PDB file of C-alpha atoms and ligand atoms in Angstrom:
ATOM      1  CA  MET A   1      91.253 126.514  83.994  1.00  0.00           C
ATOM      2  CA  VAL A   2      88.055 124.507  83.666  1.00  0.00           C
ATOM      3  CA  SER A   3      85.007 125.749  85.526  1.00  0.00           C
ATOM      4  CA  PHE A   4      81.919 123.788  86.586  1.00  0.00           C
ATOM      5  CA  SER A   5      79.007 125.970  87.621  1.00  0.00           C
ATOM      6  CA  TYR A   6      75.473 125.276  88.825  1.00  0.00           C
ATOM      7  CA  ASN A   7      72.251 127.156  88.970  1.00  0.00           C
ATOM      8  CA  LEU A   8      71.583 126.203  92.576  1.00  0.00           C
ATOM      9  CA  PRO A   9      71.014 128.231  95.725  1.00  0.00           C
ATOM     10  CA  ASN A  10      73.668 128.312  98.410  1.00  0.00           C
ATOM     11  CA  ALA A  11      73.030 125.899 101.241  1.00  0.00           C
ATOM     12  CA  GLY A  12      73.405 128.367 104.101  1.00  0.00           C
ATOM     13  CA  THR A  13      76.091 129.241 106.587  1.00  0.00           C
ATOM     14  CA  GLN A  14      76.320 126.048 108.653  1.00  0.00           C
ATOM     15  CA  PRO A  15      79.009 123.625 107.454  1.00  0.00           C
ATOM     16  CA  LYS A  16      77.555 120.539 105.835  1.00  0.00           C
ATOM     17  CA  HIS A  17      79.145 117.386 107.191  1.00  0.00           C
ATOM     18  CA  ILE A  18      79.139 114.063 105.329  1.00  0.00           C
ATOM     19  CA  LEU A  19      79.394 111.497 108.099  1.00  0.00           C
ATOM     20  CA  SER A  20      77.169 108.773 106.692  1.00  0.00           C
ATOM     21  CA  SER A  21      75.290 107.891 103.503  1.00  0.00           C
ATOM     22  CA  SER A  22      72.161 109.254 105.172  1.00  0.00           C
ATOM     23  CA  ASP A  23      73.680 112.760 104.981  1.00  0.00           C
ATOM     24  CA  ILE A  24      73.306 112.763 101.185  1.00  0.00           C
ATOM     25  CA  SER A  25      69.774 113.268  99.893  1.00  0.00           C
ATOM     26  CA  TYR A  26      68.553 111.623  96.676  1.00  0.00           C
ATOM     27  CA  GLY A  27      68.704 114.972  94.844  1.00  0.00           C
ATOM     28  CA  ARG A  28      72.258 115.677  95.963  1.00  0.00           C
ATOM     29  CA  LEU A  29      73.318 112.140  95.144  1.00  0.00           C
ATOM     30  CA  CYS A  30      72.092 112.614  91.559  1.00  0.00           C
ATOM     31  CA  GLN A  31      73.948 115.935  91.455  1.00  0.00           C
ATOM     32  CA  ILE A  32      77.190 114.295  92.690  1.00  0.00           C
ATOM     33  CA  LEU A  33      76.873 111.438  90.195  1.00  0.00           C
ATOM     34  CA  ASP A  34      76.262 113.818  87.270  1.00  0.00           C
ATOM     35  CA  LEU A  35      79.172 116.030  88.252  1.00  0.00           C
ATOM     36  CA  ALA A  36      81.474 113.055  88.863  1.00  0.00           C
ATOM     37  CA  GLN A  37      80.773 111.765  85.366  1.00  0.00           C
ATOM     38  CA  ALA A  38      81.361 115.229  83.864  1.00  0.00           C
ATOM     39  CA  MET A  39      84.640 115.487  85.796  1.00  0.00           C
ATOM     40  CA  LYS A  40      85.687 112.050  84.606  1.00  0.00           C
ATOM     41  CA  ARG A  41      85.155 113.087  80.976  1.00  0.00           C
ATOM     42  CA  GLN A  42      86.909 116.407  81.574  1.00  0.00           C
ATOM     43  CA  ARG A  43      89.957 114.754  83.152  1.00  0.00           C
ATOM     44  CA  LEU A  44      90.338 112.431  80.162  1.00  0.00           C
ATOM     45  CA  GLU A  45      89.808 115.144  77.528  1.00  0.00           C
ATOM     46  CA  ASN A  46      91.305 118.239  79.139  1.00  0.00           C
ATOM     47  CA  PRO A  47      93.409 117.460  82.227  1.00  0.00           C
ATOM     48  CA  GLN A  48      93.620 120.966  83.675  1.00  0.00           C
ATOM     49  CA  PRO A  49      92.988 122.125  87.243  1.00  0.00           C
ATOM     50  CA  ILE A  50      89.449 123.146  88.076  1.00  0.00           C
ATOM     51  CA  ALA A  51      88.983 126.759  89.097  1.00  0.00           C
ATOM     52  CA  GLN A  52      87.478 128.114  92.322  1.00  0.00           C
ATOM     53  CA  VAL A  53      89.324 126.222  95.055  1.00  0.00           C
ATOM     54  CA  GLU A  54      92.813 127.587  94.442  1.00  0.00           C
ATOM     55  CA  ASN A  55      95.075 127.651  97.478  1.00  0.00           C
ATOM     56  CA  ARG A  56      92.529 126.030  99.766  1.00  0.00           C
ATOM     57  CA  MET A  57      93.732 123.311 102.080  1.00  0.00           C
ATOM     58  CA  LEU A  58      92.199 119.923 102.884  1.00  0.00           C
ATOM     59  CA  ALA A  59      93.207 118.513 106.292  1.00  0.00           C
ATOM     60  CA  MET A  60      93.308 114.696 106.236  1.00  0.00           C
ATOM     61  CA  LEU A  61      93.276 112.911 109.614  1.00  0.00           C
ATOM     62  CA  PHE A  62      93.959 109.189 109.270  1.00  0.00           C
ATOM     63  CA  GLU A  63      94.017 106.893 112.316  1.00  0.00           C
ATOM     64  CA  LYS A  64      94.008 103.800 110.075  1.00  0.00           C
ATOM     65  CA  GLN A  65      95.920 102.709 106.994  1.00  0.00           C
ATOM     66  CA  SER A  66      94.767 103.629 103.490  1.00  0.00           C
ATOM     67  CA  LEU A  67      95.805 103.317  99.867  1.00  0.00           C
ATOM     68  CA  ARG A  68      92.764 104.330  97.790  1.00  0.00           C
ATOM     69  CA  THR A  69      91.143 106.876 100.083  1.00  0.00           C
ATOM     70  CA  ARG A  70      94.313 108.802 100.769  1.00  0.00           C
ATOM     71  CA  ILE A  71      95.485 108.914  97.160  1.00  0.00           C
ATOM     72  CA  THR A  72      92.104 109.810  95.686  1.00  0.00           C
ATOM     73  CA  PHE A  73      91.358 112.591  98.184  1.00  0.00           C
ATOM     74  CA  GLU A  74      94.836 114.094  97.824  1.00  0.00           C
ATOM     75  CA  THR A  75      94.716 113.864  94.044  1.00  0.00           C
ATOM     76  CA  ALA A  76      91.175 115.228  93.858  1.00  0.00           C
ATOM     77  CA  MET A  77      92.056 118.242  96.010  1.00  0.00           C
ATOM     78  CA  HIS A  78      95.173 118.910  93.940  1.00  0.00           C
ATOM     79  CA  GLU A  79      93.208 118.645  90.698  1.00  0.00           C
ATOM     80  CA  LEU A  80      90.558 121.010  92.090  1.00  0.00           C
ATOM     81  CA  GLY A  81      93.356 123.558  92.512  1.00  0.00           C
ATOM     82  CA  GLY A  82      93.962 123.219  96.260  1.00  0.00           C
ATOM     83  CA  HIS A  83      96.266 121.044  98.326  1.00  0.00           C
ATOM     84  CA  ALA A  84      96.035 118.469 101.118  1.00  0.00           C
ATOM     85  CA  ILE A  85      97.956 117.873 104.346  1.00  0.00           C
ATOM     86  CA  TYR A  86      97.965 114.264 105.571  1.00  0.00           C
ATOM     87  CA  LEU A  87      98.225 113.599 109.310  1.00  0.00           C
ATOM     88  CA  THR A  88      98.425 110.181 110.941  1.00  0.00           C
ATOM     89  CA  LYS A  89      97.553 109.156 114.478  1.00  0.00           C
ATOM     90  CA  SER A  90     101.215 109.448 115.444  1.00  0.00           C
ATOM     91  CA  ASP A  91     101.270 113.060 114.217  1.00  0.00           C
ATOM     92  CA  ILE A  92      98.389 114.390 116.305  1.00  0.00           C
ATOM     93  CA  ASP A  93      97.123 111.549 118.565  1.00  0.00           C
ATOM     94  CA  MET A  94      93.673 113.131 118.798  1.00  0.00           C
ATOM     95  CA  GLY A  95      92.062 112.661 122.209  1.00  0.00           C
ATOM     96  CA  GLN A  96      95.422 112.044 123.910  1.00  0.00           C
ATOM     97  CA  ARG A  97      97.878 114.781 122.939  1.00  0.00           C
ATOM     98  CA  GLU A  98      95.003 117.197 122.341  1.00  0.00           C
ATOM     99  CA  SER A  99      91.224 117.033 122.742  1.00  0.00           C
ATOM    100  CA  VAL A 100      88.914 116.406 119.789  1.00  0.00           C
ATOM    101  CA  TYR A 101      87.400 119.838 120.477  1.00  0.00           C
ATOM    102  CA  ASP A 102      90.772 121.585 120.222  1.00  0.00           C
ATOM    103  CA  VAL A 103      91.737 119.673 117.059  1.00  0.00           C
ATOM    104  CA  ALA A 104      88.423 120.657 115.430  1.00  0.00           C
ATOM    105  CA  LYS A 105      88.830 124.322 116.412  1.00  0.00           C
ATOM    106  CA  ASN A 106      92.437 124.471 115.238  1.00  0.00           C
ATOM    107  CA  LEU A 107      91.865 122.741 111.901  1.00  0.00           C
ATOM    108  CA  SER A 108      88.877 124.982 111.199  1.00  0.00           C
ATOM    109  CA  GLN A 109      91.218 128.003 111.268  1.00  0.00           C
ATOM    110  CA  TRP A 110      93.355 126.858 108.355  1.00  0.00           C
ATOM    111  CA  SER A 111      91.510 124.265 106.306  1.00  0.00           C
ATOM    112  CA  ALA A 112      88.592 124.447 103.909  1.00  0.00           C
ATOM    113  CA  MET A 113      87.465 120.911 104.802  1.00  0.00           C
ATOM    114  CA  ILE A 114      88.476 117.996 107.009  1.00  0.00           C
ATOM    115  CA  VAL A 115      88.577 114.406 105.767  1.00  0.00           C
ATOM    116  CA  ALA A 116      88.842 111.947 108.647  1.00  0.00           C
ATOM    117  CA  ARG A 117      89.389 108.183 108.872  1.00  0.00           C
ATOM    118  CA  LEU A 118      88.825 107.433 112.534  1.00  0.00           C
ATOM    119  CA  ASN A 119      88.448 104.309 114.631  1.00  0.00           C
ATOM    120  CA  SER A 120      85.255 105.495 116.245  1.00  0.00           C
ATOM    121  CA  HIS A 121      82.221 106.994 114.519  1.00  0.00           C
ATOM    122  CA  ALA A 122      81.373 108.770 117.781  1.00  0.00           C
ATOM    123  CA  THR A 123      84.706 110.619 117.629  1.00  0.00           C
ATOM    124  CA  LEU A 124      83.952 111.665 114.049  1.00  0.00           C
ATOM    125  CA  CYS A 125      80.590 113.083 115.163  1.00  0.00           C
ATOM    126  CA  GLN A 126      82.354 114.964 117.964  1.00  0.00           C
ATOM    127  CA  LEU A 127      84.882 116.384 115.489  1.00  0.00           C
ATOM    128  CA  ALA A 128      82.069 117.517 113.185  1.00  0.00           C
ATOM    129  CA  GLU A 129      80.132 119.050 116.062  1.00  0.00           C
ATOM    130  CA  HIS A 130      83.014 121.412 116.827  1.00  0.00           C
ATOM    131  CA  ALA A 131      84.347 122.066 113.298  1.00  0.00           C
ATOM    132  CA  SER A 132      83.203 125.143 111.412  1.00  0.00           C
ATOM    133  CA  VAL A 133      84.242 123.619 108.062  1.00  0.00           C
ATOM    134  CA  PRO A 134      82.732 120.509 106.429  1.00  0.00           C
ATOM    135  CA  VAL A 135      83.893 117.169 107.819  1.00  0.00           C
ATOM    136  CA  ILE A 136      83.857 114.168 105.468  1.00  0.00           C
ATOM    137  CA  ASN A 137      83.932 110.589 106.729  1.00  0.00           C
ATOM    138  CA  ALA A 138      86.801 108.661 105.111  1.00  0.00           C
ATOM    139  CA  LEU A 139      85.826 105.481 107.057  1.00  0.00           C
ATOM    140  CA  THR A 140      84.861 104.749 110.610  1.00  0.00           C
ATOM    141  CA  ASP A 141      83.796 101.555 112.344  1.00  0.00           C
ATOM    142  CA  MET A 142      80.224 102.396 111.248  1.00  0.00           C
ATOM    143  CA  GLU A 143      80.274 103.960 107.766  1.00  0.00           C
ATOM    144  CA  HIS A 144      82.302 104.581 104.604  1.00  0.00           C
ATOM    145  CA  PRO A 145      80.028 106.916 102.586  1.00  0.00           C
ATOM    146  CA  CYS A 146      82.638 108.076 100.047  1.00  0.00           C
ATOM    147  CA  GLN A 147      83.225 104.458  99.092  1.00  0.00           C
ATOM    148  CA  ALA A 148      79.473 104.126  98.603  1.00  0.00           C
ATOM    149  CA  LEU A 149      79.432 107.141  96.281  1.00  0.00           C
ATOM    150  CA  ALA A 150      82.037 105.481  94.057  1.00  0.00           C
ATOM    151  CA  ASP A 151      80.114 102.198  94.237  1.00  0.00           C
ATOM    152  CA  VAL A 152      76.854 103.677  92.989  1.00  0.00           C
ATOM    153  CA  LEU A 153      78.743 105.694  90.365  1.00  0.00           C
ATOM    154  CA  THR A 154      80.223 102.421  89.060  1.00  0.00           C
ATOM    155  CA  ILE A 155      76.801 100.750  89.046  1.00  0.00           C
ATOM    156  CA  THR A 156      75.165 103.734  87.319  1.00  0.00           C
ATOM    157  CA  GLU A 157      77.857 103.844  84.624  1.00  0.00           C
ATOM    158  CA  LYS A 158      77.229 100.165  83.883  1.00  0.00           C
ATOM    159  CA  PHE A 159      73.432  99.947  84.157  1.00  0.00           C
ATOM    160  CA  GLY A 160      72.102 103.501  83.893  1.00  0.00           C
ATOM    161  CA  ASP A 161      69.003 104.245  85.960  1.00  0.00           C
ATOM    162  CA  ASP A 162      67.602 100.690  85.984  1.00  0.00           C
ATOM    163  CA  ALA A 163      66.430  99.372  89.343  1.00  0.00           C
ATOM    164  CA  LEU A 164      68.581  96.357  90.152  1.00  0.00           C
ATOM    165  CA  LYS A 165      68.960  93.483  92.556  1.00  0.00           C
ATOM    166  CA  VAL A 166      72.172  94.161  94.462  1.00  0.00           C
ATOM    167  CA  ALA A 167      73.494  91.507  96.817  1.00  0.00           C
ATOM    168  CA  TRP A 168      75.933  92.198  99.627  1.00  0.00           C
ATOM    169  CA  ILE A 169      77.489  88.890 100.681  1.00  0.00           C
ATOM    170  CA  GLY A 170      79.826  88.717 103.698  1.00  0.00           C
ATOM    171  CA  ASP A 171      80.199  90.895 106.766  1.00  0.00           C
ATOM    172  CA  GLY A 172      77.530  93.489 107.612  1.00  0.00           C
ATOM    173  CA  ASN A 173      80.255  96.057 108.213  1.00  0.00           C
ATOM    174  CA  ASN A 174      80.944  99.775 107.693  1.00  0.00           C
ATOM    175  CA  VAL A 175      81.059  99.442 103.898  1.00  0.00           C
ATOM    176  CA  ALA A 176      77.854  97.370 103.886  1.00  0.00           C
ATOM    177  CA  ASN A 177      76.006 100.004 105.941  1.00  0.00           C
ATOM    178  CA  SER A 178      76.968 102.879 103.655  1.00  0.00           C
ATOM    179  CA  PHE A 179      76.470 100.932 100.439  1.00  0.00           C
ATOM    180  CA  ALA A 180      73.032  99.603 101.343  1.00  0.00           C
ATOM    181  CA  VAL A 181      71.732 103.053 102.298  1.00  0.00           C
ATOM    182  CA  MET A 182      73.183 104.680  99.157  1.00  0.00           C
ATOM    183  CA  ALA A 183      71.929 101.933  96.803  1.00  0.00           C
ATOM    184  CA  SER A 184      68.487 102.118  98.375  1.00  0.00           C
ATOM    185  CA  LYS A 185      68.357 105.851  97.592  1.00  0.00           C
ATOM    186  CA  LEU A 186      68.648 104.994  93.892  1.00  0.00           C
ATOM    187  CA  GLY A 187      65.746 102.541  94.100  1.00  0.00           C
ATOM    188  CA  HIS A 188      67.770  99.326  94.005  1.00  0.00           C
ATOM    189  CA  ASN A 189      66.600  96.219  95.826  1.00  0.00           C
ATOM    190  CA  VAL A 190      69.341  95.476  98.338  1.00  0.00           C
ATOM    191  CA  VAL A 191      69.807  92.026  99.855  1.00  0.00           C
ATOM    192  CA  ILE A 192      72.325  91.877 102.688  1.00  0.00           C
ATOM    193  CA  CYS A 193      73.513  88.332 103.289  1.00  0.00           C
ATOM    194  CA  THR A 194      75.640  87.613 106.355  1.00  0.00           C
ATOM    195  CA  PRO A 195      76.061  84.867 108.925  1.00  0.00           C
ATOM    196  CA  PRO A 196      73.833  85.244 112.004  1.00  0.00           C
ATOM    197  CA  GLY A 197      75.333  87.790 114.377  1.00  0.00           C
ATOM    198  CA  TYR A 198      77.074  89.752 111.619  1.00  0.00           C
ATOM    199  CA  GLU A 199      74.098  91.659 110.175  1.00  0.00           C
ATOM    200  CA  ALA A 200      74.383  95.297 109.093  1.00  0.00           C
ATOM    201  CA  ALA A 201      73.460  98.086 111.526  1.00  0.00           C
ATOM    202  CA  SER A 202      69.766  98.092 112.432  1.00  0.00           C
ATOM    203  CA  TYR A 203      69.089 101.536 110.863  1.00  0.00           C
ATOM    204  CA  VAL A 204      70.060 100.149 107.451  1.00  0.00           C
ATOM    205  CA  TYR A 205      67.039  97.835 107.434  1.00  0.00           C
ATOM    206  CA  SER A 206      64.627 100.719 107.863  1.00  0.00           C
ATOM    207  CA  GLU A 207      65.612 102.043 104.411  1.00  0.00           C
ATOM    208  CA  PRO A 208      63.252 101.217 101.523  1.00  0.00           C
ATOM    209  CA  ASN A 209      63.936  97.933  99.703  1.00  0.00           C
ATOM    210  CA  VAL A 210      66.653  96.655 102.039  1.00  0.00           C
ATOM    211  CA  GLU A 211      66.274  93.048 103.146  1.00  0.00           C
ATOM    212  CA  HIS A 212      68.362  90.507 104.987  1.00  0.00           C
ATOM    213  CA  CYS A 213      68.966  86.843 104.249  1.00  0.00           C
ATOM    214  CA  TYR A 214      71.360  84.213 105.599  1.00  0.00           C
ATOM    215  CA  ASP A 215      71.624  82.101 102.436  1.00  0.00           C
ATOM    216  CA  PRO A 216      74.300  83.290  99.972  1.00  0.00           C
ATOM    217  CA  LYS A 217      72.750  81.287  97.120  1.00  0.00           C
ATOM    218  CA  ALA A 218      69.390  83.012  97.564  1.00  0.00           C
ATOM    219  CA  ALA A 219      71.151  86.383  97.698  1.00  0.00           C
ATOM    220  CA  ALA A 220      73.113  85.735  94.504  1.00  0.00           C
ATOM    221  CA  GLU A 221      70.168  84.273  92.555  1.00  0.00           C
ATOM    222  CA  ASP A 222      69.413  86.625  89.613  1.00  0.00           C
ATOM    223  CA  ALA A 223      71.468  89.418  91.179  1.00  0.00           C
ATOM    224  CA  ASP A 224      72.754  92.215  88.937  1.00  0.00           C
ATOM    225  CA  VAL A 225      75.473  93.186  91.398  1.00  0.00           C
ATOM    226  CA  VAL A 226      77.383  91.091  93.932  1.00  0.00           C
ATOM    227  CA  TYR A 227      79.491  93.034  96.427  1.00  0.00           C
ATOM    228  CA  THR A 228      81.740  91.770  99.200  1.00  0.00           C
ATOM    229  CA  ASP A 229      84.422  93.058 101.561  1.00  0.00           C
ATOM    230  CA  VAL A 230      86.976  91.539 103.926  1.00  0.00           C
ATOM    231  CA  TRP A 231      85.725  89.344 106.745  1.00  0.00           C
ATOM    232  CA  VAL A 232      88.147  91.004 109.189  1.00  0.00           C
ATOM    233  CA  SER A 233      88.091  94.784 109.094  1.00  0.00           C
ATOM    234  CA  MET A 234      90.835  97.029 110.454  1.00  0.00           C
ATOM    235  CA  GLY A 235      90.661  96.877 114.248  1.00  0.00           C
ATOM    236  CA  GLN A 236      89.089  93.380 114.340  1.00  0.00           C
ATOM    237  CA  GLU A 237      92.361  91.437 114.047  1.00  0.00           C
ATOM    238  CA  SER A 238      91.828  89.657 117.391  1.00  0.00           C
ATOM    239  CA  GLU A 239      88.626  88.065 115.974  1.00  0.00           C
ATOM    240  CA  GLU A 240      90.343  86.775 112.836  1.00  0.00           C
ATOM    241  CA  GLN A 241      90.209  83.034 113.474  1.00  0.00           C
ATOM    242  CA  GLU A 242      86.593  83.042 114.641  1.00  0.00           C
ATOM    243  CA  ARG A 243      85.506  85.182 111.700  1.00  0.00           C
ATOM    244  CA  ILE A 244      87.244  82.968 109.133  1.00  0.00           C
ATOM    245  CA  GLU A 245      85.267  80.007 110.482  1.00  0.00           C
ATOM    246  CA  ARG A 246      81.933  81.859 110.683  1.00  0.00           C
ATOM    247  CA  PHE A 247      82.203  83.328 107.171  1.00  0.00           C
ATOM    248  CA  ALA A 248      83.501  80.251 105.326  1.00  0.00           C
ATOM    249  CA  LYS A 249      80.141  79.619 103.591  1.00  0.00           C
ATOM    250  CA  TYR A 250      79.919  83.250 102.467  1.00  0.00           C
ATOM    251  CA  GLN A 251      82.811  83.243  99.991  1.00  0.00           C
ATOM    252  CA  VAL A 252      82.060  84.796  96.592  1.00  0.00           C
ATOM    253  CA  ASN A 253      83.306  82.123  94.205  1.00  0.00           C
ATOM    254  CA  ASP A 254      82.409  80.857  90.740  1.00  0.00           C
ATOM    255  CA  ALA A 255      79.475  78.822  92.037  1.00  0.00           C
ATOM    256  CA  VAL A 256      77.960  81.941  93.619  1.00  0.00           C
ATOM    257  CA  MET A 257      78.561  84.113  90.539  1.00  0.00           C
ATOM    258  CA  ALA A 258      77.019  81.399  88.300  1.00  0.00           C
ATOM    259  CA  LEU A 259      73.670  82.125  89.981  1.00  0.00           C
ATOM    260  CA  THR A 260      73.680  85.807  88.999  1.00  0.00           C
ATOM    261  CA  LYS A 261      72.277  87.389  85.850  1.00  0.00           C
ATOM    262  CA  PRO A 262      74.458  86.974  82.708  1.00  0.00           C
ATOM    263  CA  ASN A 263      75.282  90.692  82.714  1.00  0.00           C
ATOM    264  CA  ALA A 264      76.017  90.854  86.449  1.00  0.00           C
ATOM    265  CA  ILE A 265      79.014  92.634  87.933  1.00  0.00           C
ATOM    266  CA  PHE A 266      81.231  91.935  90.929  1.00  0.00           C
ATOM    267  CA  LEU A 267      82.336  94.736  93.261  1.00  0.00           C
ATOM    268  CA  HIS A 268      84.805  94.897  96.169  1.00  0.00           C
ATOM    269  CA  CYS A 269      85.912  98.085  97.928  1.00  0.00           C
ATOM    270  CA  LEU A 270      89.457  96.671  98.317  1.00  0.00           C
ATOM    271  CA  PRO A 271      91.804  95.770  99.889  1.00  0.00           C
ATOM    272  CA  ALA A 272      90.812  92.120  99.307  1.00  0.00           C
ATOM    273  CA  LYS A 273      91.917  88.949 101.045  1.00  0.00           C
ATOM    274  CA  ARG A 274      92.013  86.701  98.032  1.00  0.00           C
ATOM    275  CA  GLY A 275      91.079  83.106  98.825  1.00  0.00           C
ATOM    276  CA  PHE A 276      88.850  84.193 101.703  1.00  0.00           C
ATOM    277  CA  GLU A 277      85.872  86.463 100.872  1.00  0.00           C
ATOM    278  CA  VAL A 278      86.584  86.199  97.122  1.00  0.00           C
ATOM    279  CA  VAL A 279      88.569  83.895  94.845  1.00  0.00           C
ATOM    280  CA  ASP A 280      90.989  85.028  92.133  1.00  0.00           C
ATOM    281  CA  SER A 281      88.800  83.785  89.288  1.00  0.00           C
ATOM    282  CA  VAL A 282      85.995  86.141  90.398  1.00  0.00           C
ATOM    283  CA  ILE A 283      87.971  89.252  91.334  1.00  0.00           C
ATOM    284  CA  ASP A 284      90.102  88.927  88.186  1.00  0.00           C
ATOM    285  CA  GLY A 285      87.221  87.586  86.080  1.00  0.00           C
ATOM    286  CA  PRO A 286      85.147  89.224  83.341  1.00  0.00           C
ATOM    287  CA  LYS A 287      82.347  90.358  85.694  1.00  0.00           C
ATOM    288  CA  SER A 288      84.698  92.178  88.044  1.00  0.00           C
ATOM    289  CA  LEU A 289      84.732  96.000  87.992  1.00  0.00           C
ATOM    290  CA  VAL A 290      86.837  96.409  91.139  1.00  0.00           C
ATOM    291  CA  PHE A 291      89.545  98.581  89.591  1.00  0.00           C
ATOM    292  CA  GLU A 292      87.070 100.857  87.826  1.00  0.00           C
ATOM    293  CA  GLN A 293      85.293 101.086  91.183  1.00  0.00           C
ATOM    294  CA  ALA A 294      88.591 102.156  92.790  1.00  0.00           C
ATOM    295  CA  ASN A 295      89.167 104.627  89.933  1.00  0.00           C
ATOM    296  CA  ASN A 296      85.748 106.140  90.572  1.00  0.00           C
ATOM    297  CA  ARG A 297      86.718 107.108  94.124  1.00  0.00           C
ATOM    298  CA  LEU A 298      88.603 110.024  92.559  1.00  0.00           C
ATOM    299  CA  TYR A 299      85.629 111.392  90.631  1.00  0.00           C
ATOM    300  CA  ALA A 300      83.012 110.813  93.309  1.00  0.00           C
ATOM    301  CA  GLN A 301      85.112 112.593  95.949  1.00  0.00           C
ATOM    302  CA  LYS A 302      86.177 115.359  93.600  1.00  0.00           C
ATOM    303  CA  ALA A 303      82.525 116.096  92.825  1.00  0.00           C
ATOM    304  CA  LEU A 304      81.568 115.917  96.504  1.00  0.00           C
ATOM    305  CA  MET A 305      84.363 118.268  97.587  1.00  0.00           C
ATOM    306  CA  HIS A 306      83.676 120.694  94.778  1.00  0.00           C
ATOM    307  CA  LEU A 307      80.035 120.966  95.797  1.00  0.00           C
ATOM    308  CA  LEU A 308      80.930 121.300  99.477  1.00  0.00           C
ATOM    309  CA  LEU A 309      83.526 123.981  98.765  1.00  0.00           C
ATOM    310  CA  GLU A 310      80.984 125.904  96.756  1.00  0.00           C
ATOM    311  CA  ASN A 311      78.479 125.431  99.583  1.00  0.00           C
ATOM    312  CA  ARG A 312      76.053 123.767  97.211  1.00  0.00           C
ATOM    313  CA  ILE A 313      75.141 120.720  99.313  1.00  0.00           C
ATOM    314  CA  ALA A 314      72.092 121.247 101.462  1.00  0.00           C
TER     315      ALA A 314
HETATM  316  N1   CP B 401      88.474 101.071  99.835  1.00  0.00           N
HETATM  317  C1   CP B 401      89.239 101.836 100.625  1.00  0.00           C
HETATM  318  O1   CP B 401      88.777 102.704 101.364  1.00  0.00           O
HETATM  319  O2   CP B 401      90.567 101.569 100.493  1.00  0.00           O
HETATM  320  P1   CP B 401      91.709 102.128 101.437  1.00  0.00           P
HETATM  321  O3   CP B 401      91.499 101.536 102.803  1.00  0.00           O
HETATM  322  O4   CP B 401      93.004 101.661 100.821  1.00  0.00           O
HETATM  323  O5   CP B 401      91.629 103.620 101.495  1.00  0.00           O
HETATM  324  N1  NVA B 402      85.699  97.032 106.065  1.00  0.00           N
HETATM  325  C1  NVA B 402      87.062  97.417 105.768  1.00  0.00           C
HETATM  326  C2  NVA B 402      87.062  98.414 104.660  1.00  0.00           C
HETATM  327  C3  NVA B 402      88.429  98.886 104.240  1.00  0.00           C
HETATM  328  C4  NVA B 402      88.347  99.888 103.121  1.00  0.00           C
HETATM  329  C5  NVA B 402      87.722  97.970 107.018  1.00  0.00           C
HETATM  330  O1  NVA B 402      87.080  98.730 107.748  1.00  0.00           O
HETATM  331  O2  NVA B 402      88.891  97.632 107.264  1.00  0.00           O
END
């Protein structure tokens, strides 16, 4: 068994919930990134389970579809020495079959942590309020902080600690909110570029070095990182036609990437709608790190869960 240990005080008796990027301080973010990179090296060199979380269970509540988040959380928990139980909306129908309060109280009896992908961020907050184990946001309508951890891990692996210009081009959605807040914590200059009416949440713009613009060319100019996501998120299917029209000028294509720095990278949380927010030649091109970004979900979440299970995140 491999063991990672830290010379850090325990965080106290209250469960620490990770509901948004704002719940991770700069110091803890650095700690997660360091541990994630150590775990990545360890998995390549010595693929053994990690001690200390044997036989502990991760409850995974998913009201929406997932490929990356489900697989990386389940794999991370398994590789930490525990196991995960995956429950869909049709399994528990939280709020209908049983109240959020009762689900939180029940899951807290058996599980070491709860990972939840819920339609509503308010429901996630309610779940966390009543859970006596840590609750981790696996995506809501408002935030996707675990994605943001993998995003900044990918950026840090490529550029080290340099302060960068990072451009979000597209919808000011859940992924944009979490990414902008997380990137700002590391001192990057974040430009969020959306059509009018599709800006990120207002709290995002109160973070240091986060700006908005409506011109994708200005956003891409001399950028080190260009990041986009789908124009139609899960749950917004009825707005599809209108969104395709409103976002047409915000596609990340070769002309946009030509404005970036020579060493720039392209990121996308995936799944992608190729031909809409991004073209094949960009997502499959030499600047694209999208699959390494997806790979890094495993290490970022493994590090986060390990620290939470050891009660090291204050
Ligand atoms: N990026 C991401 O969260 O992917 P999934 O929806 O497949 O989990
Ligand atoms: N913004 C997208 C992200 C999917 C990972 C959605 O919410 O559907």
